[in-house]
Amino acid sequence: MSTAHGARARARIEVTAAIKDEARRQLAAQGATRLSLRAVARELGMVSSALYRYFPSRDDLLTALIIDAYDSLGESAEAAHEASASPFERWITVCEAVRGWALDHPHEYALIYGSPVPGYTAPDATVPAAARVGLLLIGIARDAHQRAALDRPAPADDLRREAERMAADLAPDLPPEVVTALVAAWAQLYGLVGFELFGQFNRVVEDRETFFRHAVGQLARGVGLVPGPR
C-alpha cells in the first residue's frame, strides 16, 4: 500500500468515526426520528455532498449506528461470558452485562430495542451483530445439555409444531422445548431491561440490581439451567 493511499484510508476512517460520533450526539439530543445528514454535516463543518460520499442516505448512517450498537452490546456480553464458570452463572453474567451496557448506552439501546424509526427497515446486514447475545444464550444452554446438566422443561403439546420449527431454525441439537424457552427468555430479558431503562419500574422496583438478578435467574431455570458447578 502506498503512503498516499494509506493516508487516505486513515483519513476516511477518522471522518467516518467523526460522522458516527456526531450522529450519536444527535440521537441523544433528539432521537433517531430526527437524525439528519445535513445537520450532521453542518455540525462537522462539512458540505452535505461530502458527507454523502461516506453515507449515501440517512438509512445508511442509521444502519451503521445500529450495527455498531449491536456489536458493542455483543462484545460486552461475550466478555462477561468468558469470565464465568457454570452455565447458570454464565447466563446470569451475560444478562447482567446486557443490563449494564444498556444503562451505560441508553440512547443506543433505544435505537436497537426501542420504538421503530418511521420509514426505516433494518437490512439483513444487521442480523449477525443482532444475533450475538442470542447465540451466547443458546450456547450456554447447549453446553449444559452436552454435560447432561439441563433440566428440560416440559413440552407444550399445543406448541409442538412451532417448537420443532424454531428448533430446526435456531438450534437443531437442542430439544424443541428448550428452544422455545430460550426464545421466551431472550424476549423477557430485553423486556426487563427496557422496563428499567424507559421508566416503567419507577415507584415499583427500588432495588433493581437485586430484582434483575433474581428475575434472570428465574429465566435460567425456565430454560433448564440450575445453580451449581454442573
mmCIF file of C-alpha atoms in Angstrom:
data_model
loop_
_atom_site.group_PDB
_atom_site.id
_atom_site.type_symbol
_atom_site.label_atom_id
_atom_site.label_comp_id
_atom_site.label_asym_id
_atom_site.label_seq_id
_atom_site.Cartn_x
_atom_site.Cartn_y
_atom_site.Cartn_z
ATOM 1 C CA MET A 1 0.000 0.000 0.000
ATOM 2 C CA SER A 2 1.405 3.414 -0.989
ATOM 3 C CA THR A 3 1.901 6.122 1.626
ATOM 4 C CA ALA A 4 -0.700 8.326 -0.052
ATOM 5 C CA HIS A 5 -3.237 5.506 -0.236
ATOM 6 C CA GLY A 6 -2.646 4.637 3.417
ATOM 7 C CA ALA A 7 -3.125 8.261 4.443
ATOM 8 C CA ARG A 8 -6.413 8.447 2.509
ATOM 9 C CA ALA A 9 -7.641 5.243 4.149
ATOM 10 C CA ARG A 10 -6.787 6.564 7.628
ATOM 11 C CA ALA A 11 -8.482 9.868 6.848
ATOM 12 C CA ARG A 12 -11.626 8.054 5.707
ATOM 13 C CA ILE A 13 -11.703 6.011 8.920
ATOM 14 C CA GLU A 14 -11.301 9.172 11.013
ATOM 15 C CA VAL A 15 -14.023 11.079 9.157
ATOM 16 C CA THR A 16 -16.389 8.093 9.305
ATOM 17 C CA ALA A 17 -15.849 7.861 13.059
ATOM 18 C CA ALA A 18 -16.467 11.601 13.456
ATOM 19 C CA ILE A 19 -19.716 11.357 11.475
ATOM 20 C CA LYS A 20 -20.963 8.498 13.630
ATOM 21 C CA ASP A 21 -19.951 10.254 16.851
ATOM 22 C CA GLU A 22 -21.901 13.351 15.843
ATOM 23 C CA ALA A 23 -24.870 11.212 14.812
ATOM 24 C CA ARG A 24 -24.840 9.574 18.254
ATOM 25 C CA ARG A 25 -24.870 13.013 19.858
ATOM 26 C CA GLN A 26 -27.928 13.852 17.781
ATOM 27 C CA LEU A 27 -29.586 10.590 18.819
ATOM 28 C CA ALA A 28 -29.052 11.523 22.456
ATOM 29 C CA ALA A 29 -30.337 15.072 21.951
ATOM 30 C CA GLN A 30 -33.396 14.482 19.788
ATOM 31 C CA GLY A 31 -33.869 10.813 18.937
ATOM 32 C CA ALA A 32 -33.436 8.704 15.827
ATOM 33 C CA THR A 33 -36.528 10.047 14.061
ATOM 34 C CA ARG A 34 -34.904 13.483 13.746
ATOM 35 C CA LEU A 35 -31.467 12.317 12.666
ATOM 36 C CA SER A 36 -30.412 14.392 9.658
ATOM 37 C CA LEU A 37 -27.397 14.048 7.396
ATOM 38 C CA ARG A 38 -27.499 17.775 6.711
ATOM 39 C CA ALA A 39 -27.432 18.551 10.436
ATOM 40 C CA VAL A 40 -24.534 16.139 10.967
ATOM 41 C CA ALA A 41 -22.613 17.744 8.098
ATOM 42 C CA ARG A 42 -23.314 21.232 9.434
ATOM 43 C CA GLU A 43 -22.031 20.360 12.920
ATOM 44 C CA LEU A 44 -18.858 18.881 11.451
ATOM 45 C CA GLY A 45 -18.273 21.823 9.143
ATOM 46 C CA MET A 46 -18.759 19.667 6.051
ATOM 47 C CA VAL A 47 -20.848 20.291 2.968
ATOM 48 C CA SER A 48 -23.645 17.747 2.568
ATOM 49 C CA SER A 49 -22.262 16.441 -0.703
ATOM 50 C CA ALA A 50 -19.025 15.468 1.043
ATOM 51 C CA LEU A 51 -20.850 13.560 3.774
ATOM 52 C CA TYR A 52 -22.871 11.648 1.193
ATOM 53 C CA ARG A 53 -19.626 10.074 -0.011
ATOM 54 C CA TYR A 54 -19.442 8.313 3.357
ATOM 55 C CA PHE A 55 -23.138 7.628 3.927
ATOM 56 C CA PRO A 56 -25.344 7.971 0.839
ATOM 57 C CA SER A 57 -28.529 8.279 2.915
ATOM 58 C CA ARG A 58 -29.836 8.674 6.439
ATOM 59 C CA ASP A 59 -30.757 4.980 6.383
ATOM 60 C CA ASP A 60 -27.168 4.003 5.607
ATOM 61 C CA LEU A 61 -26.000 6.029 8.604
ATOM 62 C CA LEU A 62 -28.693 4.504 10.834
ATOM 63 C CA THR A 63 -27.669 1.021 9.719
ATOM 64 C CA ALA A 64 -24.033 1.722 10.636
ATOM 65 C CA LEU A 65 -25.077 3.033 14.057
ATOM 66 C CA ILE A 66 -27.320 0.016 14.649
ATOM 67 C CA ILE A 67 -24.596 -2.472 13.733
ATOM 68 C CA ASP A 68 -22.118 -0.625 15.970
ATOM 69 C CA ALA A 69 -24.595 -0.725 18.872
ATOM 70 C CA TYR A 70 -25.326 -4.430 18.462
ATOM 71 C CA ASP A 71 -21.612 -5.195 18.195
ATOM 72 C CA SER A 72 -20.791 -3.141 21.285
ATOM 73 C CA LEU A 73 -23.534 -4.910 23.236
ATOM 74 C CA GLY A 74 -22.358 -8.277 21.951
ATOM 75 C CA GLU A 75 -18.752 -7.589 22.908
ATOM 76 C CA SER A 76 -19.807 -6.697 26.460
ATOM 77 C CA ALA A 77 -21.881 -9.853 26.784
ATOM 78 C CA GLU A 78 -19.138 -12.053 25.330
ATOM 79 C CA ALA A 79 -16.524 -10.632 27.690
ATOM 80 C CA ALA A 80 -18.798 -11.363 30.673
ATOM 81 C CA HIS A 81 -19.450 -14.869 29.372
ATOM 82 C CA GLU A 82 -15.750 -15.689 29.196
ATOM 83 C CA ALA A 83 -15.214 -14.661 32.818
ATOM 84 C CA SER A 84 -17.800 -17.054 34.308
ATOM 85 C CA ALA A 85 -17.853 -20.708 35.278
ATOM 86 C CA SER A 86 -21.015 -22.822 35.376
ATOM 87 C CA PRO A 87 -23.736 -22.454 32.701
ATOM 88 C CA PHE A 88 -26.119 -20.946 35.262
ATOM 89 C CA GLU A 89 -23.600 -18.297 36.327
ATOM 90 C CA ARG A 90 -22.648 -17.589 32.713
ATOM 91 C CA TRP A 91 -26.314 -16.945 31.980
ATOM 92 C CA ILE A 92 -26.565 -14.521 34.904
ATOM 93 C CA THR A 93 -23.398 -12.625 33.993
ATOM 94 C CA VAL A 94 -24.369 -12.331 30.324
ATOM 95 C CA CYS A 95 -27.769 -10.925 31.295
ATOM 96 C CA GLU A 96 -26.151 -8.522 33.762
ATOM 97 C CA ALA A 97 -23.760 -7.384 31.038
ATOM 98 C CA VAL A 98 -26.726 -6.635 28.776
ATOM 99 C CA ARG A 99 -28.323 -4.554 31.526
ATOM 100 C CA GLY A 100 -25.055 -2.777 32.326
ATOM 101 C CA TRP A 101 -24.440 -1.902 28.690
ATOM 102 C CA ALA A 102 -27.979 -0.579 28.308
ATOM 103 C CA LEU A 103 -27.681 1.644 31.371
ATOM 104 C CA ASP A 104 -24.361 2.991 30.071
ATOM 105 C CA HIS A 105 -25.672 3.469 26.493
ATOM 106 C CA PRO A 106 -29.371 4.323 26.851
ATOM 107 C CA HIS A 107 -29.747 6.119 23.527
ATOM 108 C CA GLU A 108 -28.046 3.351 21.580
ATOM 109 C CA TYR A 109 -30.171 0.776 23.400
ATOM 110 C CA ALA A 110 -33.267 2.775 22.452
ATOM 111 C CA LEU A 111 -32.080 2.751 18.839
ATOM 112 C CA ILE A 112 -31.921 -1.045 18.668
ATOM 113 C CA TYR A 113 -34.673 -2.059 21.119
ATOM 114 C CA GLY A 114 -36.910 0.996 21.357
ATOM 115 C CA SER A 115 -39.638 2.192 19.023
ATOM 116 C CA PRO A 116 -39.005 1.539 15.301
ATOM 117 C CA VAL A 117 -37.793 4.522 13.302
ATOM 118 C CA PRO A 118 -40.583 5.549 10.891
ATOM 119 C CA GLY A 119 -39.663 4.830 7.295
ATOM 120 C CA TYR A 120 -36.623 2.726 8.162
ATOM 121 C CA THR A 121 -36.326 -1.015 7.658
ATOM 122 C CA ALA A 122 -33.195 -2.680 9.002
ATOM 123 C CA PRO A 123 -31.376 -4.643 6.279
ATOM 124 C CA ASP A 124 -30.100 -8.196 6.588
ATOM 125 C CA ALA A 125 -26.632 -6.750 7.236
ATOM 126 C CA THR A 126 -27.710 -6.034 10.826
ATOM 127 C CA VAL A 127 -28.611 -9.665 11.591
ATOM 128 C CA PRO A 128 -25.166 -11.101 12.504
ATOM 129 C CA ALA A 129 -24.490 -8.324 15.020
ATOM 130 C CA ALA A 130 -28.047 -8.514 16.407
ATOM 131 C CA ALA A 131 -27.716 -12.273 16.944
ATOM 132 C CA ARG A 132 -24.613 -12.174 19.152
ATOM 133 C CA VAL A 133 -26.336 -12.153 22.544
ATOM 134 C CA GLY A 134 -28.955 -14.685 21.474
ATOM 135 C CA LEU A 135 -26.257 -17.044 20.221
ATOM 136 C CA LEU A 136 -24.456 -16.726 23.557
ATOM 137 C CA LEU A 137 -27.607 -17.757 25.437
ATOM 138 C CA ILE A 138 -28.154 -20.684 23.074
ATOM 139 C CA GLY A 139 -24.518 -21.702 23.568
ATOM 140 C CA ILE A 140 -24.922 -21.694 27.345
ATOM 141 C CA ALA A 141 -27.935 -24.000 27.108
ATOM 142 C CA ARG A 142 -26.086 -26.196 24.604
ATOM 143 C CA ASP A 143 -23.142 -26.542 26.969
ATOM 144 C CA ALA A 144 -25.416 -27.609 29.829
ATOM 145 C CA HIS A 145 -27.229 -30.047 27.530
ATOM 146 C CA GLN A 146 -23.947 -31.615 26.423
ATOM 147 C CA ARG A 147 -22.966 -32.054 30.077
ATOM 148 C CA ALA A 148 -26.302 -33.754 30.760
ATOM 149 C CA ALA A 149 -26.919 -30.919 33.220
ATOM 150 C CA LEU A 150 -30.026 -29.389 31.671
ATOM 151 C CA ASP A 151 -33.372 -29.953 33.384
ATOM 152 C CA ARG A 152 -35.506 -29.924 30.267
ATOM 153 C CA PRO A 153 -38.787 -28.011 30.592
ATOM 154 C CA ALA A 154 -41.989 -29.928 29.993
ATOM 155 C CA PRO A 155 -43.025 -29.853 26.323
ATOM 156 C CA ALA A 156 -46.220 -27.998 25.426
ATOM 157 C CA ASP A 157 -48.404 -30.093 23.143
ATOM 158 C CA ASP A 158 -50.146 -27.061 21.647
ATOM 159 C CA LEU A 159 -46.756 -25.592 20.642
ATOM 160 C CA ARG A 160 -45.144 -28.794 19.353
ATOM 161 C CA ARG A 161 -45.147 -27.906 15.666
ATOM 162 C CA GLU A 162 -43.891 -24.358 16.221
ATOM 163 C CA ALA A 163 -41.305 -25.585 18.746
ATOM 164 C CA GLU A 164 -39.929 -28.068 16.231
ATOM 165 C CA ARG A 165 -39.754 -25.380 13.552
ATOM 166 C CA MET A 166 -37.897 -22.954 15.845
ATOM 167 C CA ALA A 167 -35.503 -25.679 16.955
ATOM 168 C CA ALA A 168 -34.752 -26.606 13.343
ATOM 169 C CA ASP A 169 -34.004 -22.967 12.520
ATOM 170 C CA LEU A 170 -32.104 -21.932 15.649
ATOM 171 C CA ALA A 171 -30.569 -24.933 17.418
ATOM 172 C CA PRO A 172 -31.296 -28.354 15.907
ATOM 173 C CA ASP A 173 -29.124 -30.028 18.544
ATOM 174 C CA LEU A 174 -31.323 -28.834 21.414
ATOM 175 C CA PRO A 175 -34.720 -30.231 22.457
ATOM 176 C CA PRO A 176 -37.546 -28.134 20.952
ATOM 177 C CA GLU A 177 -38.988 -27.304 24.390
ATOM 178 C CA VAL A 178 -35.614 -25.823 25.395
ATOM 179 C CA VAL A 179 -35.518 -23.672 22.278
ATOM 180 C CA THR A 180 -38.991 -22.243 22.897
ATOM 181 C CA ALA A 181 -37.969 -21.460 26.485
ATOM 182 C CA LEU A 182 -34.816 -19.760 25.179
ATOM 183 C CA VAL A 183 -36.778 -17.571 22.771
ATOM 184 C CA ALA A 184 -39.187 -16.568 25.544
ATOM 185 C CA ALA A 185 -36.284 -15.849 27.935
ATOM 186 C CA TRP A 186 -34.497 -13.776 25.290
ATOM 187 C CA ALA A 187 -37.600 -11.609 24.844
ATOM 188 C CA GLN A 188 -38.173 -11.311 28.591
ATOM 189 C CA LEU A 189 -34.555 -10.278 29.177
ATOM 190 C CA TYR A 190 -34.976 -7.265 26.916
ATOM 191 C CA GLY A 191 -38.364 -6.569 28.437
ATOM 192 C CA LEU A 192 -36.788 -6.367 31.903
ATOM 193 C CA VAL A 193 -34.038 -4.077 30.651
ATOM 194 C CA GLY A 194 -36.449 -1.904 28.694
ATOM 195 C CA PHE A 195 -38.837 -1.511 31.637
ATOM 196 C CA GLU A 196 -35.980 -0.265 33.798
ATOM 197 C CA LEU A 197 -34.411 1.941 31.168
ATOM 198 C CA PHE A 198 -37.619 3.579 29.983
ATOM 199 C CA GLY A 199 -39.072 4.237 33.427
ATOM 200 C CA GLN A 200 -41.769 1.571 33.796
ATOM 201 C CA PHE A 201 -40.224 0.375 37.077
ATOM 202 C CA ASN A 202 -40.394 3.821 38.661
ATOM 203 C CA ARG A 203 -42.142 3.605 42.062
ATOM 204 C CA VAL A 204 -42.440 -0.170 41.531
ATOM 205 C CA VAL A 205 -38.950 -1.694 41.874
ATOM 206 C CA GLU A 206 -36.402 0.012 44.123
ATOM 207 C CA ASP A 207 -33.520 -2.489 44.435
ATOM 208 C CA ARG A 208 -33.313 -3.009 40.711
ATOM 209 C CA GLU A 209 -29.982 -4.802 40.588
ATOM 210 C CA THR A 210 -31.136 -7.491 43.035
ATOM 211 C CA PHE A 211 -34.527 -7.727 41.339
ATOM 212 C CA PHE A 212 -32.900 -8.137 37.934
ATOM 213 C CA ARG A 213 -30.527 -10.859 39.090
ATOM 214 C CA HIS A 214 -33.420 -12.769 40.660
ATOM 215 C CA ALA A 215 -35.578 -12.368 37.546
ATOM 216 C CA VAL A 216 -32.937 -13.573 35.090
ATOM 217 C CA GLY A 217 -32.172 -16.471 37.445
ATOM 218 C CA GLN A 218 -35.815 -17.463 37.065
ATOM 219 C CA LEU A 219 -35.436 -17.223 33.296
ATOM 220 C CA ALA A 220 -32.396 -19.515 33.512
ATOM 221 C CA ARG A 221 -34.387 -22.069 35.494
ATOM 222 C CA GLY A 222 -37.155 -21.871 32.939
ATOM 223 C CA VAL A 223 -34.678 -22.862 30.237
ATOM 224 C CA GLY A 224 -33.465 -25.759 32.392
ATOM 225 C CA LEU A 225 -30.285 -24.313 33.870
ATOM 226 C CA VAL A 226 -29.702 -24.949 37.563
ATOM 227 C CA PRO A 227 -27.319 -23.283 40.046
ATOM 228 C CA GLY A 228 -24.141 -25.103 40.954
ATOM 229 C CA PRO A 229 -20.950 -26.399 39.328
ATOM 230 C CA ARG A 230 -22.652 -28.667 36.804
#
